[in-house]
CSV table of C-alpha atoms and ligand atoms in Angstrom, one decimal:
chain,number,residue,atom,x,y,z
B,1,UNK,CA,-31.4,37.5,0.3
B,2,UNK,CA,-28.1,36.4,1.2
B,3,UNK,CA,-25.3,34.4,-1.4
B,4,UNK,CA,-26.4,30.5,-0.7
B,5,UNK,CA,-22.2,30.2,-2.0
B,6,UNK,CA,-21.3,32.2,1.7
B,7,UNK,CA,-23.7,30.3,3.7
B,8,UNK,CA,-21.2,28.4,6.6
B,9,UNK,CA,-23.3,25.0,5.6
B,10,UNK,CA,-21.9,24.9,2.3
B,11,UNK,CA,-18.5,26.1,3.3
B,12,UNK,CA,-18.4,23.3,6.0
B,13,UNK,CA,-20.1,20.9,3.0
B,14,UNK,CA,-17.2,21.9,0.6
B,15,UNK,CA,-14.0,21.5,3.1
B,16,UNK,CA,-15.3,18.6,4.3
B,17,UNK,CA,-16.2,16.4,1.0
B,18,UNK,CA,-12.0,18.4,0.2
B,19,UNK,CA,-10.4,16.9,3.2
B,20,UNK,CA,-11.9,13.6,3.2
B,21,UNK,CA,-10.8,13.4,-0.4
B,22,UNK,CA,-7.6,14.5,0.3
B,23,UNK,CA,-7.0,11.6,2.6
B,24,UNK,CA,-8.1,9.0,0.6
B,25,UNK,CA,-11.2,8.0,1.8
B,26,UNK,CA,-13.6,8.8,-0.6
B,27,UNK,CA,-12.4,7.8,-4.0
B,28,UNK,CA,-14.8,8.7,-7.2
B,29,UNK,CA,-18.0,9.5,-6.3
B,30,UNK,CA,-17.4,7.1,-3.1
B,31,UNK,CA,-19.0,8.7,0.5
B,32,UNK,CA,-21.4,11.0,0.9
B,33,UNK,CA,-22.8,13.4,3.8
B,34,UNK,CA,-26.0,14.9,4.6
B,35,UNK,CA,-26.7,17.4,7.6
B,36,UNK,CA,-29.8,18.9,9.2
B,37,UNK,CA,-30.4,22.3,8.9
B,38,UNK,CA,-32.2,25.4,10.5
B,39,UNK,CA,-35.2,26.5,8.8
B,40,UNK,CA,-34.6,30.1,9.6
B,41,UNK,CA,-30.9,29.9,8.8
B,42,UNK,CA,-32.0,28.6,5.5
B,43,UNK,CA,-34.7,31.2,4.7
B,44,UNK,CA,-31.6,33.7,5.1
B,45,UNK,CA,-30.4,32.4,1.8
B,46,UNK,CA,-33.2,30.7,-0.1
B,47,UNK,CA,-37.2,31.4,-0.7
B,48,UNK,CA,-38.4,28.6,1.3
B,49,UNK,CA,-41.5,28.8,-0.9
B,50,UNK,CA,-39.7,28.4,-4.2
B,51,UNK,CA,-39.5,24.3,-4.7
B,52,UNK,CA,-37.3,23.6,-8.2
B,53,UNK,CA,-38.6,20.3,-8.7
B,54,UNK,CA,-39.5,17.0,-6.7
B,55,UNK,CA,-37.4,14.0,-6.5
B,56,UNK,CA,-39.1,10.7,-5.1
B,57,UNK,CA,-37.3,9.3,-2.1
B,58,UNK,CA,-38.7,6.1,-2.3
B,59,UNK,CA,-39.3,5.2,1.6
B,60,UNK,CA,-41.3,7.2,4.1
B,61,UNK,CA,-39.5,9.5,6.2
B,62,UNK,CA,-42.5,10.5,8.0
B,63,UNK,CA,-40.5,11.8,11.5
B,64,UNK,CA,-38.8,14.3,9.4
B,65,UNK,CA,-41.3,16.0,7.2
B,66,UNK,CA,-40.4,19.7,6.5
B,67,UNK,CA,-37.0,19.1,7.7
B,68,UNK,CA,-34.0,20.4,5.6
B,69,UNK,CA,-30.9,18.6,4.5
B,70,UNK,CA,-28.3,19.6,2.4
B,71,UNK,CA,-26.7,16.6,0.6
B,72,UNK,CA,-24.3,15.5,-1.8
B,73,UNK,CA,-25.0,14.4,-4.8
B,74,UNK,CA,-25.0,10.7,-6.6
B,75,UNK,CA,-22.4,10.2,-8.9
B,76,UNK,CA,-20.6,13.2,-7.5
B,77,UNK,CA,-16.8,13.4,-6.9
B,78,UNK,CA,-15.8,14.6,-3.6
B,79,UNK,CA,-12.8,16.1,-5.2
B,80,UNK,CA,-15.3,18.3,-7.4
B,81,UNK,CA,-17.8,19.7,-4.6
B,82,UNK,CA,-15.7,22.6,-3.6
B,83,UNK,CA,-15.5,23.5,-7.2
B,84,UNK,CA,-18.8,23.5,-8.3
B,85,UNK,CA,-20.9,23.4,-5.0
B,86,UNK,CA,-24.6,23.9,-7.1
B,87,UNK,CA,-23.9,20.8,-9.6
B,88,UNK,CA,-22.7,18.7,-6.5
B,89,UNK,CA,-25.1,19.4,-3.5
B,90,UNK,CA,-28.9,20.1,-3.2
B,91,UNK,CA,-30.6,21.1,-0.6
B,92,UNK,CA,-33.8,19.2,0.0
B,93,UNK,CA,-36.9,19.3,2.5
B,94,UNK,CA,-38.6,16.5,3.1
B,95,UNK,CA,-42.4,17.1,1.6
B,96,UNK,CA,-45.8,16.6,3.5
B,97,UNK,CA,-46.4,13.0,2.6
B,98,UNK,CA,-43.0,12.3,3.7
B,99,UNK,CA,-41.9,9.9,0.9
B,100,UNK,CA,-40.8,13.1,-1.7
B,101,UNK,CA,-38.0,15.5,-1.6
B,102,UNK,CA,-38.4,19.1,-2.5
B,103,UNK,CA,-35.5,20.6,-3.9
B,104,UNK,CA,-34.9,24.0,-2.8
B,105,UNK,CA,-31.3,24.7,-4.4
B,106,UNK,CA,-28.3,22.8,-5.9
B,107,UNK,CA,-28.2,19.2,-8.5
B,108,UNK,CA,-28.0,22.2,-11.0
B,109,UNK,CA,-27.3,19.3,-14.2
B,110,UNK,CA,-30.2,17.7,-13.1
B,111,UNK,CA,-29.0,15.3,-10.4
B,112,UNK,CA,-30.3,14.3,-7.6
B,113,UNK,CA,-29.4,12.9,-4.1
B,114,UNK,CA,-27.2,10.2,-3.2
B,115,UNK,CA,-27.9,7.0,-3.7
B,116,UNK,CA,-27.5,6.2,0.1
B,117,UNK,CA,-30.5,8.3,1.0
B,118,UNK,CA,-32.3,5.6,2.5
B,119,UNK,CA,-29.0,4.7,5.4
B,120,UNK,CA,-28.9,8.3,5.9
B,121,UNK,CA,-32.0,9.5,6.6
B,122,UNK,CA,-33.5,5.9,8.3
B,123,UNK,CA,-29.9,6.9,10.5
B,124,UNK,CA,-31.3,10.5,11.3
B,125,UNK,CA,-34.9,9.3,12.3
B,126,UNK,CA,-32.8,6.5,14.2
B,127,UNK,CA,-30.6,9.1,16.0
B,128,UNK,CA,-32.8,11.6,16.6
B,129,UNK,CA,-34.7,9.4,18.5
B,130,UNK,CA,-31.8,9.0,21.1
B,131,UNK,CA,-30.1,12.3,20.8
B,132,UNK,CA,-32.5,15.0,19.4
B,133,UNK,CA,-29.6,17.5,18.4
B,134,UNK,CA,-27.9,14.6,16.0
B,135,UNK,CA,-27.8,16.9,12.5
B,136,UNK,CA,-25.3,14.8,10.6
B,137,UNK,CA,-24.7,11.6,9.1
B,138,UNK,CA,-21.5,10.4,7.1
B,139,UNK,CA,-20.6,7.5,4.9
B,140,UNK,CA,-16.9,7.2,3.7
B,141,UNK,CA,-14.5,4.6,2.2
B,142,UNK,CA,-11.6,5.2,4.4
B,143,UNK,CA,-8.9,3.0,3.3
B,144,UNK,CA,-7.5,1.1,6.6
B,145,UNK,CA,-10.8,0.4,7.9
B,146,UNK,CA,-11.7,-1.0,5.5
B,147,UNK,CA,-9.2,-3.3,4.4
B,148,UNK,CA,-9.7,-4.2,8.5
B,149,UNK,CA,-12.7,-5.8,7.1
B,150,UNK,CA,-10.7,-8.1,5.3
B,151,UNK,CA,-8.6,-9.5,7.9
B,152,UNK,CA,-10.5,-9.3,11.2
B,153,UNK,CA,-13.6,-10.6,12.4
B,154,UNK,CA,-16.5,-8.8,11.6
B,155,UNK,CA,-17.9,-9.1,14.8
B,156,UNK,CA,-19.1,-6.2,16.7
B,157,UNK,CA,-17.5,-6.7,20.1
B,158,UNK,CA,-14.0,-8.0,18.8
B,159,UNK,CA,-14.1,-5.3,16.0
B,160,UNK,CA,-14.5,-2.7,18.9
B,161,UNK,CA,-12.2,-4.1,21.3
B,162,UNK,CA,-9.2,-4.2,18.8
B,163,UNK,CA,-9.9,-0.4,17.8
B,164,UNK,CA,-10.3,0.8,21.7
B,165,UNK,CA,-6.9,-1.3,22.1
B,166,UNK,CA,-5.1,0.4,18.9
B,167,UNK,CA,-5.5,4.2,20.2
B,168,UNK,CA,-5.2,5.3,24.2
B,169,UNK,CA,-8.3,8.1,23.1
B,170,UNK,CA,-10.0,5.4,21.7
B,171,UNK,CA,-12.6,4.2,24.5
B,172,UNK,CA,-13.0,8.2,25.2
B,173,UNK,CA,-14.0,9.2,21.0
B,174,UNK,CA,-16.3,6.0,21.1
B,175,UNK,CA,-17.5,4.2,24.0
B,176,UNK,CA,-20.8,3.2,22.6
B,177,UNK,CA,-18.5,1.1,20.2
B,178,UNK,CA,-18.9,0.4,16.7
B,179,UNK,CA,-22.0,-1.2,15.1
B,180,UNK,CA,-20.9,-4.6,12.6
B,181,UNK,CA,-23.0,-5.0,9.5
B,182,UNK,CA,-22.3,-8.0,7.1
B,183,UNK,CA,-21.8,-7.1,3.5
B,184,UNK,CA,-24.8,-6.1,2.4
B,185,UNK,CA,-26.3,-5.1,-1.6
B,186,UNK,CA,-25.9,-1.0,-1.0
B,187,UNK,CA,-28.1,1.8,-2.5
B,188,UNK,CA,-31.4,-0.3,-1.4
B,189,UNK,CA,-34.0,0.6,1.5
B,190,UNK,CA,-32.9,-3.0,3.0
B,191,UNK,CA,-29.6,-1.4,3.9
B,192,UNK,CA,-31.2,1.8,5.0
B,193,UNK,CA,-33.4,-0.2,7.6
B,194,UNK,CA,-30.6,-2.2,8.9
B,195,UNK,CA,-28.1,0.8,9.1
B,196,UNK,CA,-30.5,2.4,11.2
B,197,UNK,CA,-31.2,-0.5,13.5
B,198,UNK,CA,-27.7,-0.5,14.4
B,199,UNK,CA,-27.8,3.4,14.6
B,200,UNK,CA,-30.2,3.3,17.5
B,201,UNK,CA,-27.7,2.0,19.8
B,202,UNK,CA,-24.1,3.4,17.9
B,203,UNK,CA,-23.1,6.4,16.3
B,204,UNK,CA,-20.5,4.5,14.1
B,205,UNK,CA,-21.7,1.6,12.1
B,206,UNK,CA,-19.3,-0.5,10.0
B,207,UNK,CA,-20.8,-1.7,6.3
B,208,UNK,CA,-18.7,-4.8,5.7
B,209,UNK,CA,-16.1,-4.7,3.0
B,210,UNK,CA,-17.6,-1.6,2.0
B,211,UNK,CA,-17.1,2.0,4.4
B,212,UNK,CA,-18.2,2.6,7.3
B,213,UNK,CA,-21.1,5.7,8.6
B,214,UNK,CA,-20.6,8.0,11.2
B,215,UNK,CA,-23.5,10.3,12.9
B,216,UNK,CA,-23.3,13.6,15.6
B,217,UNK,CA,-24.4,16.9,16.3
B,218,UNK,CA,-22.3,18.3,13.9
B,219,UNK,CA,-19.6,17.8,10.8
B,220,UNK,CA,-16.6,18.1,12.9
B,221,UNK,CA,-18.0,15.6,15.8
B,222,UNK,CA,-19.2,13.1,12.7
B,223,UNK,CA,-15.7,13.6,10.7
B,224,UNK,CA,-13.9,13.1,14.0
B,225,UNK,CA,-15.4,9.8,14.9
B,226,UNK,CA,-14.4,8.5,11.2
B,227,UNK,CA,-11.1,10.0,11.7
B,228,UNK,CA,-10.4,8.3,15.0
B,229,UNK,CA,-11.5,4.9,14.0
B,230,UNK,CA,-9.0,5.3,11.0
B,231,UNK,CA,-6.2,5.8,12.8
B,232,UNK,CA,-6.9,3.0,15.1
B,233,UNK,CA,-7.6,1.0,11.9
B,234,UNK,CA,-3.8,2.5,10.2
B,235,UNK,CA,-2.4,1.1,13.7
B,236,UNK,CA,-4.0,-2.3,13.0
B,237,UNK,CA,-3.0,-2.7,9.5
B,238,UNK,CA,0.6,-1.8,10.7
B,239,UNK,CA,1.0,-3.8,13.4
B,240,UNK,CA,-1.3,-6.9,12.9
B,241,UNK,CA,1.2,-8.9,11.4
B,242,UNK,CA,4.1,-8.4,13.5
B,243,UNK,CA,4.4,-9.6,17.1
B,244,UNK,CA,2.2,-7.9,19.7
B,245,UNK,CA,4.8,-6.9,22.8
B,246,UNK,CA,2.5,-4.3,24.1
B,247,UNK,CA,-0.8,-3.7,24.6
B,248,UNK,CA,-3.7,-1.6,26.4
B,249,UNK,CA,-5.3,-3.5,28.5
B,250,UNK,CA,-8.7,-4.0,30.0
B,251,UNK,CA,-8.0,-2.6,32.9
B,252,UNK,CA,-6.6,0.3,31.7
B,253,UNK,CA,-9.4,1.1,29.2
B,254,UNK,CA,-11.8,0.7,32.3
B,255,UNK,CA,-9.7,3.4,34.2
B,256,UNK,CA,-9.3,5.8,31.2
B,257,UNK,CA,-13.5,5.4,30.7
B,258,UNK,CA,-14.1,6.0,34.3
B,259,UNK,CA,-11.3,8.9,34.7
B,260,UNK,CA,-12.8,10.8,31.2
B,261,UNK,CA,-16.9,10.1,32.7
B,262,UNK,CA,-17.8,8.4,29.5
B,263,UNK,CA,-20.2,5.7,29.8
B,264,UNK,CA,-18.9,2.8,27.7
B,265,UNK,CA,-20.0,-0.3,26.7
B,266,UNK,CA,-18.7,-2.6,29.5
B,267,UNK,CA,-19.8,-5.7,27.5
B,268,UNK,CA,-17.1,-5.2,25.1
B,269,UNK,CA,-14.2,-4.8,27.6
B,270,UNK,CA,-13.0,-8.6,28.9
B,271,UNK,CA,-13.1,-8.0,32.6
B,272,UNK,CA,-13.8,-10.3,35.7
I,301,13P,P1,-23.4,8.0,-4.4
I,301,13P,O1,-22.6,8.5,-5.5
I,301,13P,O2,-24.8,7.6,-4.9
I,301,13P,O3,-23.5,8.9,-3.2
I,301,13P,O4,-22.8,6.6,-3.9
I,301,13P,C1,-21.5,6.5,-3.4
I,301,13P,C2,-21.3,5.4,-2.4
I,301,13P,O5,-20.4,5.5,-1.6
I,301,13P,C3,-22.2,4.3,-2.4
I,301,13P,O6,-22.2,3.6,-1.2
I,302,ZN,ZN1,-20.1,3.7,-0.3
């Protein structure tokens, strides 16, 4: 058996939670992540067979019993996963009746997963059911986006349109825009269910005055996503209150669309 500390998945796990906390965005034990994995890759490092303890999940994930996740922990610091991966992380499958988490390694102190569960996995049956190879969900605190919340609309079409304007790769990173939720009590199933409603249709959904959650195929897809929304968002905040001389327009976020092949949502773009 194979040393679960050299396994790429915690690797990636432990740069990532590093980097986001190095740019601010996940303060505390603010953001977490959880990602799909491969059985067999898995077995390379763990007895499958060995289950430390169950954890109650509280909902039913029923579309993704047996699956594995690894994810970080509640009450965990970003800044401390990289440090001490098996106090910070778990890895968890997802039991037979589909509403208990097995825990095959990791919350070494006796912790458990994220309070956030709920948004993430509700978001991975959610995205799975439009893109089968979605592995990863995000949820992050990044600091211009959301103090975006604060002085813009939160309205789904206008929140998209001034981030696709703020950034020329904008429209290309995101074309299925950004999904707008209203500030919402988090940590609950409620949240979970309506995260995942908007989830169906967008891979980025805004919480408001909270953070925002990001989904793909894998970490550096679901980072990037974030990451380009945050810069647009870091234009925003440093341009909103000054006079606007330039701008992107419609017409040239319908050509850049249409010259990168992405299909976008043309309901979000003001054309005639
Ligand atoms: P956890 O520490 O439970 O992951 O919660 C952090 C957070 O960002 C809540 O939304
Ligand atoms: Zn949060």
């Amino acid at each position: 058996m194979k040393n679960i500390l050299d396994a790429p998945f915690v690797k990636e796990m432990c740069d990532t939670t590093a980097n986001m906390y190095r740019l601010g965005w996940d303060e505390r034990n603010g953001g977490n992540i959880s990602y799909m994995l491969d059985k067999n890759e898995v077995a390379e490092y763990l007895d499958l067979n060995n289950v430390i303890r169950t954890i109650p999940t509280g909902f039913d994930a029923a579309d993704l019993i047996g699956k594995i996740f690894i994810v970080t922990g509640t009450g965990k610091y970003f800044k401390n996963v990289k440090y001490d991966p098996e106090n910070n992380l778990g890895i968890i499958r997802i039991a037979k009746d589909g509403t208990t988490a097995e825990l095959l390694w990791g919350y070494a102190d006796g912790g458990k997963f994220t309070s956030e569960l709920p948004a993430h996995l509700m978001s991975h049956m959610a995205r799975l059911s439009v893109d089968p190879e979605n592995r990863v969900v995000m949820h992050s605190h990044p600091t211009n986006t959301l103090a975006m919340n604060y002085v813009h609309e939160l309205d789904e079409k206008k929140f998209t349109h001034t981030l696709w304007e703020m950034c020329t790769e904008c429209i290309v990173v995101f074309p299925d825009g950004i999904g707008v939720l209203p500030w919402m009590l988090c940590g609950t199933n409620e949240i979970g269910e309506a995260t995942a409603k908007k989830m169906a249709e967008f891979r980025l959904v805004i919480w408001g005055m909270h953070g925002i959650y990001g989904a793909g195929k894998t970490i550096d897809e679901t980072f990037g996503l974030i990451e380009t929304v945050e810069k647009a968002a870091q234009i925003y905040m440093l341009t909103a209150h000054l006079p606007r001389v330039n701008t992107i327009k419609d017409e040239d976020m319908k050509t850049l669309a249409e010259a990168f092949g992405v299909e976008y949502r043309k309901d979000f773009l003001n054309l005639d």
